[in-house]
Coordinates of C-alpha atoms and ligand atoms in Angstrom, one line a residue:
X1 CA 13.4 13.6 -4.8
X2 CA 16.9 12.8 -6.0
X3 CA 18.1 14.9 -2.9
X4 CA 16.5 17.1 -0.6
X5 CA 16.6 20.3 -2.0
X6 CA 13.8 22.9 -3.8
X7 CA 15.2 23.0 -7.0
X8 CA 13.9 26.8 -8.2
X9 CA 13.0 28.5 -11.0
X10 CA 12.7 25.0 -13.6
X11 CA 11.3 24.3 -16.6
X12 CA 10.0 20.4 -17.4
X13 CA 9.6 19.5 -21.4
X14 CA 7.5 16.2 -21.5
X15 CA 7.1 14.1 -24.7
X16 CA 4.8 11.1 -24.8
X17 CA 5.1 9.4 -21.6
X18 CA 8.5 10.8 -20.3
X19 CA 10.7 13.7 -19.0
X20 CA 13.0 14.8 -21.6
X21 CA 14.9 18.1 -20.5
X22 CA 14.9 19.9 -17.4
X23 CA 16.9 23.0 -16.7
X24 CA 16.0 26.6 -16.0
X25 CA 13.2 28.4 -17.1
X26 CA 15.6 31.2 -18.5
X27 CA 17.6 28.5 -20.8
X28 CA 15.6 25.8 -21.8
X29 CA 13.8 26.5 -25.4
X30 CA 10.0 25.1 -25.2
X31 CA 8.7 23.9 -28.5
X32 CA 6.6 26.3 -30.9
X33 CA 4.0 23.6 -30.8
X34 CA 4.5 22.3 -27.0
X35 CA 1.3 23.2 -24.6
X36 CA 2.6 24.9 -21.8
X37 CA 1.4 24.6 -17.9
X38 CA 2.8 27.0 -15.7
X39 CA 3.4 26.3 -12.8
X40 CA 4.8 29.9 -11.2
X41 CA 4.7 29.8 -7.6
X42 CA 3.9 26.2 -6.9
X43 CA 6.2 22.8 -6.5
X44 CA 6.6 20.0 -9.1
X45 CA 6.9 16.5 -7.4
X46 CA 7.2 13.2 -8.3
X47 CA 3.1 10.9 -8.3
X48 CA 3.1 9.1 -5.9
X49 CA 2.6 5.3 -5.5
X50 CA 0.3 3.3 -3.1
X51 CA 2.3 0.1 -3.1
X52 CA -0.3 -2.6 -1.8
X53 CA -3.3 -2.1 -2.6
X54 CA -6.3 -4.6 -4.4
X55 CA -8.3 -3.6 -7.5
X56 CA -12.1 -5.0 -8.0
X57 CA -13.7 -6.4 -11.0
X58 CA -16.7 -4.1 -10.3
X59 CA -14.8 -0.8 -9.3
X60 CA -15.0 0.4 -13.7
X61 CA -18.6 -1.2 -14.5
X62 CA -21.5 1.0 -15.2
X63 CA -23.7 1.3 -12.1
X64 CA -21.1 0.3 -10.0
X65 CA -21.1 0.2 -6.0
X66 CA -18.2 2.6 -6.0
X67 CA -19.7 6.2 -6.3
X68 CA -16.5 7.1 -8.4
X69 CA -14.4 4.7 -9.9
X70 CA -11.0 4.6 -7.7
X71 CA -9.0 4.5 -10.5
X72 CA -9.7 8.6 -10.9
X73 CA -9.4 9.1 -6.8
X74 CA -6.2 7.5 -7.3
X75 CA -5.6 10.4 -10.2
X76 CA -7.4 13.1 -8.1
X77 CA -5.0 12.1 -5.3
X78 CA -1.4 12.7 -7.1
X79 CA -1.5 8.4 -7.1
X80 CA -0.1 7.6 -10.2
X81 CA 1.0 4.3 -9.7
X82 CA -0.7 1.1 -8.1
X83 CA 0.7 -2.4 -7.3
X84 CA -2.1 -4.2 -6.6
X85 CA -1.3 -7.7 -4.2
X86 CA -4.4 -9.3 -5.2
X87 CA -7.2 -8.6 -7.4
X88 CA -10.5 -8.9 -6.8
X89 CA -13.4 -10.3 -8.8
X90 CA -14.6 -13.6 -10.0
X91 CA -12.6 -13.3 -12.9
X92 CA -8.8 -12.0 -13.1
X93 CA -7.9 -11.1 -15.9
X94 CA -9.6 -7.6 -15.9
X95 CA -6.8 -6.3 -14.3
X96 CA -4.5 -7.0 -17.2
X97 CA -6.5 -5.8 -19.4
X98 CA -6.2 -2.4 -16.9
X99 CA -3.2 -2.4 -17.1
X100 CA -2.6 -2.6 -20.9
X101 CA -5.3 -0.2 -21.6
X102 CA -4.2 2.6 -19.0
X103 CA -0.3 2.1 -21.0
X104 CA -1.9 2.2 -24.3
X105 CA -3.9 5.5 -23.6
X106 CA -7.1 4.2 -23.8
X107 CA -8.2 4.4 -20.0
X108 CA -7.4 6.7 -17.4
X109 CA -5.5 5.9 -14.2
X110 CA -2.1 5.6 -12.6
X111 CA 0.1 3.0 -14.1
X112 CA -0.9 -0.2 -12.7
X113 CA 1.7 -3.4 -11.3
X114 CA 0.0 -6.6 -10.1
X115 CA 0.2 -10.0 -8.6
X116 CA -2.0 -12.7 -10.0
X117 CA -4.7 -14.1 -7.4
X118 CA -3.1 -14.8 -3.7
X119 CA -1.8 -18.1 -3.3
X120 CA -3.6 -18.2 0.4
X121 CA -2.6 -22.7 0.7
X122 CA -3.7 -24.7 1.0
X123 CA -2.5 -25.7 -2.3
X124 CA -2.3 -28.7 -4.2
X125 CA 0.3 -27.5 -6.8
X126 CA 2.3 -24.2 -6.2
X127 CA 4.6 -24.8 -8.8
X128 CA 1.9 -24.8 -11.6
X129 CA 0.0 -22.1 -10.0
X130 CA 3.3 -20.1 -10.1
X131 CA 4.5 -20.9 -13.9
X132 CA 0.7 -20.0 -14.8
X133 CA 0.8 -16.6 -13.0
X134 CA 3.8 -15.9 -14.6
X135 CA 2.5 -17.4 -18.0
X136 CA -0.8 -14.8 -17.7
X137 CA 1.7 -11.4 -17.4
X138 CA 1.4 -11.2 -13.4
X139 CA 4.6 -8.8 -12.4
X140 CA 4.6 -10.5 -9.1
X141 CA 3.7 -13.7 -6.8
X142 CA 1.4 -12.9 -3.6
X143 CA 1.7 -15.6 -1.2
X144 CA -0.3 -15.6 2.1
X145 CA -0.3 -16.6 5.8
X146 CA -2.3 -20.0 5.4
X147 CA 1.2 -21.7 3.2
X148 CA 2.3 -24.8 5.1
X149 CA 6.5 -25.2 5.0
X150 CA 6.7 -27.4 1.9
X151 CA 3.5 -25.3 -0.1
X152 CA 5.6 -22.3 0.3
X153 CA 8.6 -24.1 -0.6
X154 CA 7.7 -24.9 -3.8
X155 CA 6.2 -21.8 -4.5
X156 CA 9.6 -19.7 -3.7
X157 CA 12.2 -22.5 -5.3
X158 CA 9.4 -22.4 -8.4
X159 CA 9.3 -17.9 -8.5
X160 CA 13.1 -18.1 -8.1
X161 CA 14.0 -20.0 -10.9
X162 CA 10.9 -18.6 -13.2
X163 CA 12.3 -14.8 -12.2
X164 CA 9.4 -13.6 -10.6
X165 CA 9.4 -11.2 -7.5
X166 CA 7.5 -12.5 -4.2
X167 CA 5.7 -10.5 -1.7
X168 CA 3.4 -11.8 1.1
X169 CA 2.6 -12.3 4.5
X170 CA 4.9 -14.4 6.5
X171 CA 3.0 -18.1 7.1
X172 CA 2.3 -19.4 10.6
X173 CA 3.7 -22.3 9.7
X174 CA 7.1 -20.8 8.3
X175 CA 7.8 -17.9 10.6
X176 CA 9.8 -14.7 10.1
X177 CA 13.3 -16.9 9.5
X178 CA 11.5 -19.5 6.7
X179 CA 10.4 -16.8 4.7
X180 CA 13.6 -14.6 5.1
X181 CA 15.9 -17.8 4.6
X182 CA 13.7 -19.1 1.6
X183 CA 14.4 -15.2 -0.1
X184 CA 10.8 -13.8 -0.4
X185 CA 11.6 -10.6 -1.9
X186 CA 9.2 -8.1 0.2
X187 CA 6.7 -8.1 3.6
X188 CA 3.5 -6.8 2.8
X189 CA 3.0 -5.4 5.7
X190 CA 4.4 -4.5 8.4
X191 CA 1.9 -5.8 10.8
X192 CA 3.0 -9.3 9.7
X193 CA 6.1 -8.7 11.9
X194 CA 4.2 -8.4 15.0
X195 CA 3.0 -12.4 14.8
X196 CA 7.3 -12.9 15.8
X197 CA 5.6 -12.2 19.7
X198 CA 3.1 -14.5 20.1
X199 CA 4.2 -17.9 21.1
X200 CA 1.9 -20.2 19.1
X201 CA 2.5 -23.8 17.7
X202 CA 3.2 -23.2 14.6
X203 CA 3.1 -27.2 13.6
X204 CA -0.6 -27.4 15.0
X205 CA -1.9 -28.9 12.0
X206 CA -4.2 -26.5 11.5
X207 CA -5.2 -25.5 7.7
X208 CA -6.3 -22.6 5.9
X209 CA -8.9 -20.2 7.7
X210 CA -8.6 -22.4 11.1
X211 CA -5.0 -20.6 11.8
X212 CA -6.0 -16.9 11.6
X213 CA -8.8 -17.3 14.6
X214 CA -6.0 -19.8 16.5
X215 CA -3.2 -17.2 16.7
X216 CA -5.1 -13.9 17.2
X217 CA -7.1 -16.0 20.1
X218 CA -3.5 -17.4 21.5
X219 CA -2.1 -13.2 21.1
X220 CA -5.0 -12.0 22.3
X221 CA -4.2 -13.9 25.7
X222 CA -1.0 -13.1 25.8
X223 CA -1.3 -9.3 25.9
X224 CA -3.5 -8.9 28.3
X225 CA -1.3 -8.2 30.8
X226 CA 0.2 -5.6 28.8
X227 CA -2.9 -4.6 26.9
X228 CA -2.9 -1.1 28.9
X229 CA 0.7 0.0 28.5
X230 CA 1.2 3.2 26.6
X231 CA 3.8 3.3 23.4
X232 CA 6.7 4.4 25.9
X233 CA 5.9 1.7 28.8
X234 CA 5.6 -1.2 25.8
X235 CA 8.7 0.4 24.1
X236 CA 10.6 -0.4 27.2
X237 CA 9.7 -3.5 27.9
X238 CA 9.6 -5.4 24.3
X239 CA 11.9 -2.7 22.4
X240 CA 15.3 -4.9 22.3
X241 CA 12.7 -8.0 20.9
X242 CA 11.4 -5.8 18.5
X243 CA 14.8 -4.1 17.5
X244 CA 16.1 -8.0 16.9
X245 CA 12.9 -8.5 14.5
X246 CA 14.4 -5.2 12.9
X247 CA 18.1 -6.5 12.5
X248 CA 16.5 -9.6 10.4
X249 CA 14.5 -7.8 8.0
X250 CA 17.5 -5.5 7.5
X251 CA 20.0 -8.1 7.2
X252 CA 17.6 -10.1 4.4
X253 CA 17.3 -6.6 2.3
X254 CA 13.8 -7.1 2.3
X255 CA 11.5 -4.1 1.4
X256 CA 8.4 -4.0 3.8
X257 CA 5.2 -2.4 3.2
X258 CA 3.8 -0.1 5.4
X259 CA 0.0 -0.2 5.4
X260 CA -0.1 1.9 8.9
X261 CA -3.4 4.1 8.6
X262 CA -5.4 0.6 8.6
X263 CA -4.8 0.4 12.4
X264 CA -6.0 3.7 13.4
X265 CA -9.2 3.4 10.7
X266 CA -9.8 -0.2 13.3
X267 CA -9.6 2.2 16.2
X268 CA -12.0 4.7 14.7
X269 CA -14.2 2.3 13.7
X270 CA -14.8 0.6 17.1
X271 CA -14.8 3.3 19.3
X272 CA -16.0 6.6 16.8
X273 CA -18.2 5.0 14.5
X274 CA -19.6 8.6 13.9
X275 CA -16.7 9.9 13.1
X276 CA -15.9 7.8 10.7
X277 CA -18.7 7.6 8.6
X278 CA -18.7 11.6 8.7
X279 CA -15.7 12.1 7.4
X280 CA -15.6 14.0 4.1
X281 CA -13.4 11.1 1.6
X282 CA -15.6 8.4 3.2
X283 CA -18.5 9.1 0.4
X284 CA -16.5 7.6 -1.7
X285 CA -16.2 3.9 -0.2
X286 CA -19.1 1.5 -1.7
X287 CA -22.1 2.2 -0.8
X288 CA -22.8 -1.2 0.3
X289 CA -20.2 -0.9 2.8
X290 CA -21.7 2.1 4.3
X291 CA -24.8 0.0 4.9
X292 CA -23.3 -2.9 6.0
X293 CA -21.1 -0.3 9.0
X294 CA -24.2 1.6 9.9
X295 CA -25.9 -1.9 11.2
X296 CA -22.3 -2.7 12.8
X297 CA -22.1 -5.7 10.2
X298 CA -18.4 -4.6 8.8
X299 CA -15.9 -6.5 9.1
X300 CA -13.6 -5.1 11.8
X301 CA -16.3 -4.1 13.3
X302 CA -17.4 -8.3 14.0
X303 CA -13.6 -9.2 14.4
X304 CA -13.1 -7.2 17.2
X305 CA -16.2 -7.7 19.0
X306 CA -16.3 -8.5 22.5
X307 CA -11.8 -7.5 21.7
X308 CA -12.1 -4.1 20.9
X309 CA -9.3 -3.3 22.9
X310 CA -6.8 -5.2 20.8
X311 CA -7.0 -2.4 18.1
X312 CA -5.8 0.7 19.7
X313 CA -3.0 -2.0 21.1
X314 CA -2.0 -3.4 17.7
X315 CA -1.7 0.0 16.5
X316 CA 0.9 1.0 19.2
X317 CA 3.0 -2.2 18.6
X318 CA 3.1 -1.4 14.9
X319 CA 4.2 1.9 15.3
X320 CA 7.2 0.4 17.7
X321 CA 7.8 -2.0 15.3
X322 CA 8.1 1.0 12.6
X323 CA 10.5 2.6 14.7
X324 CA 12.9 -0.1 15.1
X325 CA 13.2 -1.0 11.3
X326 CA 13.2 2.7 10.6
X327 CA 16.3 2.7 13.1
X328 CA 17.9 -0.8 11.2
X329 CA 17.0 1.0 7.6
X330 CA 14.8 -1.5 6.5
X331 CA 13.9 -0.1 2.9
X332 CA 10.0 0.9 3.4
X333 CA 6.9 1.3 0.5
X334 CA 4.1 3.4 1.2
X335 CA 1.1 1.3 1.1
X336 CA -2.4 1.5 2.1
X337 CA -4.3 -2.1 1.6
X338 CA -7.1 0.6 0.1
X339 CA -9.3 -0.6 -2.9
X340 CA -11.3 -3.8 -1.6
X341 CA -13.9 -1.6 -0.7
X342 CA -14.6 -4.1 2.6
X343 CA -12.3 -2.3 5.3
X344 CA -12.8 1.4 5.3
X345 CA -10.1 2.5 3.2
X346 CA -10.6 5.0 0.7
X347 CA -8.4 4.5 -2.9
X348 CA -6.2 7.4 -3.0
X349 CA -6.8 9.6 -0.2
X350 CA -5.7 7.3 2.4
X351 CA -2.2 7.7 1.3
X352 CA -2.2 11.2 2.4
X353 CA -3.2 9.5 6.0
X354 CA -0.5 6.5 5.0
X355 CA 2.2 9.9 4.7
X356 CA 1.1 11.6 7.8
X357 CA 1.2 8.3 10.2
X358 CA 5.3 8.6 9.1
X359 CA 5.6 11.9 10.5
X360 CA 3.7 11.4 12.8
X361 CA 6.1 8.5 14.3
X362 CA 9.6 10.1 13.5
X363 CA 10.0 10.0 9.7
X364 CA 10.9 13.6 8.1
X365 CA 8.5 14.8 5.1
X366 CA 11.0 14.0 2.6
X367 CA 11.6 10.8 4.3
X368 CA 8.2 10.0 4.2
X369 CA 8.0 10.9 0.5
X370 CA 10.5 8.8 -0.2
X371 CA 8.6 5.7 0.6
X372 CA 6.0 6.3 -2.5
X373 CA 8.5 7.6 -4.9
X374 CA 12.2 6.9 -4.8
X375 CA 11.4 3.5 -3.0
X376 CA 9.0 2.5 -5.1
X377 CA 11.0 2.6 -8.1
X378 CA 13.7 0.6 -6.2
X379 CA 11.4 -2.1 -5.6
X380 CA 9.6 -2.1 -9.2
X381 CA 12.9 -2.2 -10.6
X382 CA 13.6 -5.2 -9.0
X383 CA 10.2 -6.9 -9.7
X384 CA 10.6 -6.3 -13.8
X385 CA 12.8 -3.8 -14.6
X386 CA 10.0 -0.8 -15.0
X387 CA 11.2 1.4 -12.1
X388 CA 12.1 4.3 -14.4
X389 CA 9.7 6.8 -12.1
X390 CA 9.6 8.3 -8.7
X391 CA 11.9 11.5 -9.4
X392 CA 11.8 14.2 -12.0
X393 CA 14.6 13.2 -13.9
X394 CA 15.5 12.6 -17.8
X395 CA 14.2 10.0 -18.6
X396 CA 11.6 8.9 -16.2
X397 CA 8.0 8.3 -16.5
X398 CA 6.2 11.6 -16.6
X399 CA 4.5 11.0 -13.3
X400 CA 4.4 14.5 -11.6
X401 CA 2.1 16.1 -9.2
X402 CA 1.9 20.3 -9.0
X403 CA 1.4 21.3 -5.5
X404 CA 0.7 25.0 -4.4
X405 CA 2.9 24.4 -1.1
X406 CA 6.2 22.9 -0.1
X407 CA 5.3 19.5 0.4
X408 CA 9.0 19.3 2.3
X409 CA 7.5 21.4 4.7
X410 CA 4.6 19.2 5.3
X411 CA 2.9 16.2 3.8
X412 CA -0.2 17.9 3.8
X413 CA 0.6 20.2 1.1
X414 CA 0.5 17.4 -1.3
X415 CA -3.5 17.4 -0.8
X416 CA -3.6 20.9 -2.1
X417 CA -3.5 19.2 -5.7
X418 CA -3.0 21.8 -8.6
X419 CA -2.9 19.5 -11.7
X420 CA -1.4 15.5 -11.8
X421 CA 0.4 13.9 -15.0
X422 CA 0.2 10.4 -14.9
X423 CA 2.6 8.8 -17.7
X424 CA 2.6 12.5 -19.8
X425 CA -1.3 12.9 -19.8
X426 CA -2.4 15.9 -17.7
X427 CA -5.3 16.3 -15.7
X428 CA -5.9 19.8 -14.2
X429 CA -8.1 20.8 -11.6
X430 CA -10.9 21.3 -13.7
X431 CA -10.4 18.0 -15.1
X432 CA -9.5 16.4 -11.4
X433 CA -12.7 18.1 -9.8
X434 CA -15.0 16.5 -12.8
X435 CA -13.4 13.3 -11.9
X436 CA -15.0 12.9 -8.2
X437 CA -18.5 15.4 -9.2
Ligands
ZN1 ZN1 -3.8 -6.4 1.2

């Protein structure tokens, strides 16, 4: 991944965590007492990295809801690295202790980046929740859509001068030119864009949960005239608004995360539940989810009741929305929004579905690769100075996948998993298979 070329016939020594030689096979001497993997015939990339995601409290715990822990379908799925923008439990601090554990050894998973708790608003003191998250060894400040102007503020004058790296949704109340004028560091989605369309008063005085129902009601009305457009028809009509959007995010240097196969899972959900629940990586989401789907109690499936043709809309304008920062080279992370265990998504294999939604909609494989490797690092070195991973270089993280096909030729070849290393430790397919029996 440092360019886009099939570098043949290579051998890769590995000691402790990281790459230290690479050259050919022919030249490089391999250690008497190094354990060798060969990988003859098959294609050494970089792990990937699912760049928003959300770990539980419950997903490790004996008995758990989760048939297998998603740590190890992260593994099984060449994901070895996770930035999680909000954890989930009742307590927080699991995830740190995660985190340490999976860098000491002691637990196995992908290398593991996290925000502290979302700072939704609204809030009495941002700055102390801030200086505490940074106090507790969060890498990064989530902040969310409910932030009045002043809350979120605070928040970004306070992460500024404490060092710490913001990521979030873009607040009703701030807009698109707030957040890019007060210097959050990433979008987490690029859905978040697509609130830039609706006209809705953003000084309503609303608070908290009472804005989300507001503006989707208020956008909800204002594309139904358009509701039945096709991708090209909507393309024409709103592209030079969205390419403008674009031109911002570009101009601001701010990363956005992608988070694409979400919109399509909505659409599958509402109109082939079926389908859905048949599909073979589904067995994997909580088993209380299942339940709660099959008696059409899940959450997108009440959202978008009485709606349901909002999703297969929604999707479209994010994939225009894609194209146009594509076109301004807005620096994008692969992300997924997997892990909650609430919408669907499946930890791990939905960033094979996160990589095919980018060629589906223009991007080239090794463009799309990019996104959760080379990107990645770009925006973790900027967080805290760890982005030593993402390409097989000297140095860097041992973080490698062993594929049996090109993946340049298609992103699908990176499901055809042959082993994984996550930070030197190597699982083969034996080891990968065990993980998900
Ligand atoms: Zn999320």
């Amino acid at each position: 991944m440092t360019n886009e070329k099939i570098v043949k016939g290579q051998t890769v020594l590995v000691r402790g965590k990281r790459i230290f030689e690479i050259g050919p096979s022919k030249r490089i001497a391999v250690p008497q007492n190094a354990r060798v993997i060969d990988g003859t015939g098959a294609y050494l990339m970089p792990g990937l990295a699912d760049m928003h995601m959300h770990t539980r409290d419950d997903w490790n715990e004996w008995l758990s809801d989760w048939p297998v822990s998603p740590l190890h379908l992260y593994l099984v799925n060449g994901v070895t690295t996770i930035r999680c923008l909000n954890p989930h439990g009742d307590t927080f601090g699991y995830v740190l202790r995660w985190r340490d554990k999976i860098n000491n050894g002691k637990l196995s998973g992908p290398t593991i980046y996290t925000s502290g708790p979302t700072i939704y608003g609204p809030v009495d003191n941002p700055k102390k929740i801030v200086l505490e998250q940074k106090a507790k060894g969060f890498d990064l400040i989530k902040l969310y859509s409910f932030l009045s102007k002043d809350e979120f503020h605070e928040a970004m004058i306070t992460a500024k001068q404490a060092g710490m790296y913001t990521a979030g949704h873009i607040p009703f109340q701030v807009g698109l030119e707030g957040v890019l004028s007060e210097g959050m560091d990433e979008i987490a989605h690029i859905e978040e864009l697509s609130f830039e369309f609706v006209d809705f008063d953003r000084n309503k005085g609303l608070t908290g949960r009472e804005w989300m129902p507001y503006v989707i009601k208020t956008a909800y009305q204002q594309v139904k005239p358009y509701i039945s457009l096709n991708m090209e028809e909507l393309d024409e009509k709103f592209g030079g608004l969205v390419s403008s959007v674009a031109t911002k995010v570009h101009d601001a240097n701010a990363p956005v995360c992608t988070t694409l196969f979400l919109d399509e899972v909505i659409v599958e959900k509402l109109y082939e539940p079926e389908q859905f629940l048949s599909k073979p990586e589904n067995r994997y989401l909580p088993r209380k989810y299942r339940a709660a789907f099959r008696q059409g109690r899940e959450k997108h499936q009440m959202q978008f009741r009485g709606g349901e043709d909002f999703a297969p809309f929604k999707r479209t304008i994010d994939r225009i929305l894609l194209k146009y920062l594509k076109e301004a080279e807005v620096l994008f992370v692969l992300g997924t929004d997997a892990g909650t265990g609430w919408m669907g998504l499946v930890p791990g294999f939905s960033i094979h579905d996160e990589l095919r939604i980018l060629t589906e909609n223009g991007f080239t494989p090794y463009e799309a690769i990019k996104t959760g490797t080379v990107n990645a690092a770009i925006v973790v070195e900027e967080m805290n100075r760890n982005g030593d991973f993402g390409t097989i270089d000297i140095g860097k993280r041992a973080d490698l996948i062993l594929v049996e096909d090109n993946p340049l030729e298609d992103v699908a070849n990176i499901k055809n998993i042959l082993g994984v290393m996550a930070s030197g430790i190597w699982y083969d397919k034996t080891m990968l298979q065990e993980f998900i029996d």
